[in-house]
Amino acid sequence: MKIFLPVRKSLLAGALLLAATACSKSSDPAPAPAPAPATLYSRLGNVDGVSKVVDSFLANVIAESQTSNSSLKRTFNPLLTSGNAQRVTLLRDNLIDQIGQATGGPLVYKGLTMTAAHKGMAITTQEFGVFGVAFTKALTDNGVKDPEKTELLTIITSLQSQVVGQ
Ligand code: HEM
């Protein structure tokens, strides 16, 4: 038995040395923090991506407003036939800011609350649905796929009670 003792001791010393080497030193730099998950805004392509979706959406609203049995004409016609291009531009800018803010971007929405913006329009659930179709088509046409598509549509849908029936 005695003859094996020195060998065991040296094995133990070696193991301790290895363990000590593997441990980090107090002077080692702290591990880098995990990168923050990308915001929906950045996954949509920042202001350029959001603007493309809003432009397609407004084009879809205009196209739908010109169809027979249009659902959006009733509410959007005053805006579209006013000849006031600045009013359309303001709506565009407000939508970009609103979506930009709601998706985690640095944009700041400065427009009316959803309740105030749609006051007196008496928007129906059916009209809200057609608005949603125009918005969904804009996402599809700009190559926005899940999960971003569902995330943004969830944000839009969550505003329904503030828009419908005002
Ligand atoms: C969640 C869905 C919706 C969002 C996020 C939204 C967003 C907005 C915003 C940001 C404005 C401009 C507010 C301002 O001037 O300060 C606006 C105005 C307006 N919205 Fe909506 N809206 C929604 C649903 C709808 C629906 C369903 C309709 C009609 C079917 C509609 C029709 C209009 C009209 C006609 C204006 C007024 C534009 C003008 O005359 O300047 N909106 N909306």
CSV table of C-alpha atoms and ligand atoms in Angstrom, one decimal:
chain,number,residue,atom,x,y,z
A,1,MET,CA,0.0,0.0,0.0
A,2,LYS,CA,2.7,2.5,1.1
A,3,ILE,CA,4.5,2.2,-2.3
A,4,PHE,CA,1.5,3.8,-4.1
A,5,LEU,CA,1.1,6.8,-1.8
A,6,PRO,CA,3.6,9.2,-3.6
A,7,VAL,CA,2.0,8.4,-7.0
A,8,ARG,CA,-1.5,9.3,-5.6
A,9,LYS,CA,-0.1,12.5,-4.1
A,10,SER,CA,1.4,13.6,-7.4
A,11,LEU,CA,-1.9,12.8,-9.2
A,12,LEU,CA,-3.8,14.9,-6.7
A,13,ALA,CA,-1.4,17.8,-7.0
A,14,GLY,CA,-1.7,17.7,-10.8
A,15,ALA,CA,-5.5,17.7,-10.6
A,16,LEU,CA,-5.4,20.7,-8.2
A,17,LEU,CA,-3.0,22.6,-10.5
A,18,LEU,CA,-5.3,21.9,-13.6
A,19,ALA,CA,-8.3,23.1,-11.6
A,20,ALA,CA,-6.6,26.3,-10.5
A,21,THR,CA,-5.5,27.1,-14.1
A,22,ALA,CA,-9.0,26.6,-15.4
A,23,CYS,CA,-10.5,29.1,-12.9
A,24,SER,CA,-10.8,32.6,-14.1
A,25,LYS,CA,-8.5,35.2,-12.5
A,26,SER,CA,-10.0,38.1,-10.7
A,27,SER,CA,-8.3,40.4,-13.2
A,28,ASP,CA,-10.0,38.8,-16.2
A,29,PRO,CA,-12.5,41.1,-18.0
A,30,ALA,CA,-16.2,40.5,-17.2
A,31,PRO,CA,-17.9,38.4,-19.8
A,32,ALA,CA,-19.7,40.5,-22.5
A,33,PRO,CA,-23.4,40.9,-21.7
A,34,ALA,CA,-25.7,39.0,-24.1
A,35,PRO,CA,-26.8,41.4,-27.0
A,36,ALA,CA,-30.2,43.0,-26.5
A,37,PRO,CA,-32.8,41.2,-28.7
A,38,ALA,CA,-33.5,43.1,-31.9
A,39,THR,CA,-36.6,45.3,-31.7
A,40,LEU,CA,-39.6,44.7,-34.0
A,41,TYR,CA,-38.8,48.2,-35.5
A,42,SER,CA,-35.2,47.1,-36.5
A,43,ARG,CA,-36.5,43.7,-37.8
A,44,LEU,CA,-38.9,45.6,-40.0
A,45,GLY,CA,-36.0,47.6,-41.5
A,46,ASN,CA,-36.1,50.7,-39.3
A,47,VAL,CA,-37.7,53.9,-40.7
A,48,ASP,CA,-37.3,52.8,-44.3
A,49,GLY,CA,-39.0,49.5,-43.8
A,50,VAL,CA,-41.9,51.0,-41.8
A,51,SER,CA,-42.3,53.8,-44.4
A,52,LYS,CA,-42.6,51.3,-47.2
A,53,VAL,CA,-45.3,49.4,-45.4
A,54,VAL,CA,-47.2,52.7,-44.7
A,55,ASP,CA,-46.9,53.8,-48.3
A,56,SER,CA,-48.2,50.5,-49.6
A,57,PHE,CA,-51.0,50.6,-47.0
A,58,LEU,CA,-52.1,54.0,-48.1
A,59,ALA,CA,-52.0,53.0,-51.8
A,60,ASN,CA,-54.2,50.0,-50.8
A,61,VAL,CA,-56.6,52.2,-49.0
A,62,ILE,CA,-56.9,54.6,-52.0
A,63,ALA,CA,-57.3,51.6,-54.4
A,64,GLU,CA,-60.1,50.1,-52.2
A,65,SER,CA,-61.8,53.5,-51.9
A,66,GLN,CA,-62.1,53.5,-55.7
A,67,THR,CA,-63.9,50.1,-55.9
A,68,SER,CA,-67.6,49.7,-56.1
A,69,ASN,CA,-69.0,48.7,-52.7
A,70,SER,CA,-65.9,50.2,-51.0
A,71,SER,CA,-65.8,49.9,-47.3
A,72,LEU,CA,-63.2,52.6,-46.7
A,73,LYS,CA,-64.6,55.3,-49.0
A,74,ARG,CA,-67.2,56.5,-46.5
A,75,THR,CA,-64.4,57.5,-44.0
A,76,PHE,CA,-61.4,58.2,-46.2
A,77,ASN,CA,-63.2,60.1,-49.1
A,78,PRO,CA,-63.1,63.4,-47.3
A,79,LEU,CA,-59.4,63.1,-46.9
A,80,LEU,CA,-58.8,61.8,-50.4
A,81,THR,CA,-60.9,64.3,-52.2
A,82,SER,CA,-60.0,67.4,-50.2
A,83,GLY,CA,-57.2,68.2,-52.6
A,84,ASN,CA,-55.1,68.8,-49.5
A,85,ALA,CA,-51.9,66.8,-50.1
A,86,GLN,CA,-50.5,68.0,-46.9
A,87,ARG,CA,-53.3,66.3,-45.0
A,88,VAL,CA,-52.4,62.9,-46.6
A,89,THR,CA,-48.7,63.6,-45.9
A,90,LEU,CA,-49.6,64.3,-42.3
A,91,LEU,CA,-51.5,61.0,-42.0
A,92,ARG,CA,-48.5,59.2,-43.6
A,93,ASP,CA,-46.1,60.8,-41.1
A,94,ASN,CA,-48.3,60.1,-38.2
A,95,LEU,CA,-48.7,56.4,-39.1
A,96,ILE,CA,-44.9,56.0,-39.6
A,97,ASP,CA,-44.3,57.6,-36.2
A,98,GLN,CA,-47.0,55.7,-34.5
A,99,ILE,CA,-45.8,52.3,-35.8
A,100,GLY,CA,-42.2,53.3,-35.3
A,101,GLN,CA,-42.9,54.1,-31.6
A,102,ALA,CA,-45.1,51.1,-31.0
A,103,THR,CA,-42.5,48.7,-32.4
A,104,GLY,CA,-39.7,50.0,-30.2
A,105,GLY,CA,-38.0,52.5,-32.5
A,106,PRO,CA,-36.8,56.0,-31.6
A,107,LEU,CA,-39.7,57.6,-33.5
A,108,VAL,CA,-42.2,59.6,-31.4
A,109,TYR,CA,-45.9,59.8,-32.3
A,110,LYS,CA,-47.2,63.3,-32.0
A,111,GLY,CA,-50.7,62.9,-33.3
A,112,LEU,CA,-54.1,62.6,-31.6
A,113,THR,CA,-55.0,59.7,-29.4
A,114,MET,CA,-56.8,56.9,-31.4
A,115,THR,CA,-60.1,57.7,-29.7
A,116,ALA,CA,-59.8,61.4,-30.6
A,117,ALA,CA,-58.5,60.8,-34.2
A,118,HIS,CA,-61.6,58.6,-35.0
A,119,LYS,CA,-64.2,60.6,-33.1
A,120,GLY,CA,-67.4,61.0,-35.0
A,121,MET,CA,-66.4,58.5,-37.7
A,122,ALA,CA,-68.6,55.7,-36.2
A,123,ILE,CA,-66.1,53.1,-37.7
A,124,THR,CA,-67.7,49.7,-37.8
A,125,THR,CA,-66.0,46.3,-37.1
A,126,GLN,CA,-66.5,45.4,-40.8
A,127,GLU,CA,-64.6,48.6,-41.8
A,128,PHE,CA,-61.9,47.9,-39.3
A,129,GLY,CA,-61.5,44.4,-40.9
A,130,VAL,CA,-61.1,45.9,-44.4
A,131,PHE,CA,-58.6,48.3,-43.0
A,132,GLY,CA,-56.8,45.3,-41.6
A,133,VAL,CA,-56.8,43.5,-45.0
A,134,ALA,CA,-55.2,46.6,-46.6
A,135,PHE,CA,-52.6,46.6,-43.9
A,136,THR,CA,-51.9,42.9,-44.1
A,137,LYS,CA,-51.5,43.1,-47.9
A,138,ALA,CA,-49.0,46.0,-47.4
A,139,LEU,CA,-47.0,43.7,-45.1
A,140,THR,CA,-47.1,40.8,-47.5
A,141,ASP,CA,-46.2,42.9,-50.5
A,142,ASN,CA,-43.1,44.2,-48.7
A,143,GLY,CA,-41.9,40.8,-47.8
A,144,VAL,CA,-42.7,41.0,-44.1
A,145,LYS,CA,-43.1,37.5,-42.8
A,146,ASP,CA,-43.8,35.9,-39.4
A,147,PRO,CA,-43.0,36.5,-36.7
A,148,GLU,CA,-42.8,40.2,-37.6
A,149,LYS,CA,-46.1,40.1,-39.5
A,150,THR,CA,-48.1,38.6,-36.6
A,151,GLU,CA,-46.4,40.9,-34.1
A,152,LEU,CA,-47.3,44.1,-36.0
A,153,LEU,CA,-50.8,42.9,-36.7
A,154,THR,CA,-51.3,42.1,-33.0
A,155,ILE,CA,-50.3,45.8,-32.2
A,156,ILE,CA,-52.8,47.1,-34.8
A,157,THR,CA,-55.6,44.8,-33.6
A,158,SER,CA,-55.1,45.8,-30.0
A,159,LEU,CA,-56.2,49.3,-31.0
A,160,GLN,CA,-59.6,48.2,-32.3
A,161,SER,CA,-61.6,49.2,-29.3
A,162,GLN,CA,-60.2,52.7,-29.4
A,163,VAL,CA,-61.0,53.1,-33.2
A,164,VAL,CA,-64.4,51.3,-33.7
A,165,GLY,CA,-67.6,53.0,-32.6
A,166,GLN,CA,-66.2,56.4,-31.7
B,1,HEM,C1,-55.6,50.3,-35.5
B,1,HEM,C2,-56.0,50.9,-36.6
B,1,HEM,C3,-55.8,52.3,-36.9
B,1,HEM,C4,-54.7,53.1,-36.7
B,1,HEM,C5,-53.4,52.7,-36.0
B,1,HEM,C6,-55.0,54.4,-37.2
B,1,HEM,C7,-54.2,55.5,-37.1
B,1,HEM,C8,-54.6,56.8,-37.4
B,1,HEM,C9,-53.8,58.0,-37.2
B,1,HEM,C10,-52.4,58.0,-36.6
B,1,HEM,C11,-54.5,59.0,-37.6
B,1,HEM,C12,-54.1,60.5,-37.7
B,1,HEM,C13,-54.3,61.1,-36.3
B,1,HEM,C14,-54.0,62.6,-36.3
B,1,HEM,O1,-54.4,63.3,-37.3
B,1,HEM,O2,-53.4,63.1,-35.3
B,1,HEM,C15,-55.8,58.5,-38.2
B,1,HEM,C16,-56.7,59.3,-38.8
B,1,HEM,C17,-57.7,58.7,-39.5
B,1,HEM,N1,-58.1,57.4,-39.6
B,1,HEM,FE1,-57.2,55.9,-38.6
B,1,HEM,N2,-56.3,54.4,-37.7
B,1,HEM,C18,-56.8,53.1,-37.6
B,1,HEM,C19,-58.0,52.6,-38.0
B,1,HEM,C20,-58.8,53.3,-38.9
B,1,HEM,C21,-59.9,52.8,-39.6
B,1,HEM,C22,-60.4,51.3,-39.4
B,1,HEM,C23,-60.4,53.7,-40.4
B,1,HEM,C24,-61.5,53.7,-41.4
B,1,HEM,C25,-62.1,52.6,-41.7
B,1,HEM,C26,-59.6,54.9,-40.2
B,1,HEM,C27,-59.8,56.1,-40.8
B,1,HEM,C28,-59.1,57.3,-40.5
B,1,HEM,C29,-59.4,58.6,-41.1
B,1,HEM,C30,-60.4,58.8,-42.1
B,1,HEM,C31,-58.5,59.5,-40.5
B,1,HEM,C32,-58.5,61.0,-40.6
B,1,HEM,C33,-57.5,61.4,-41.6
B,1,HEM,C34,-57.7,62.9,-41.9
B,1,HEM,O3,-58.8,63.3,-42.2
B,1,HEM,O4,-56.7,63.6,-41.7
B,1,HEM,N3,-58.6,54.6,-39.3
B,1,HEM,N4,-55.8,57.2,-38.0
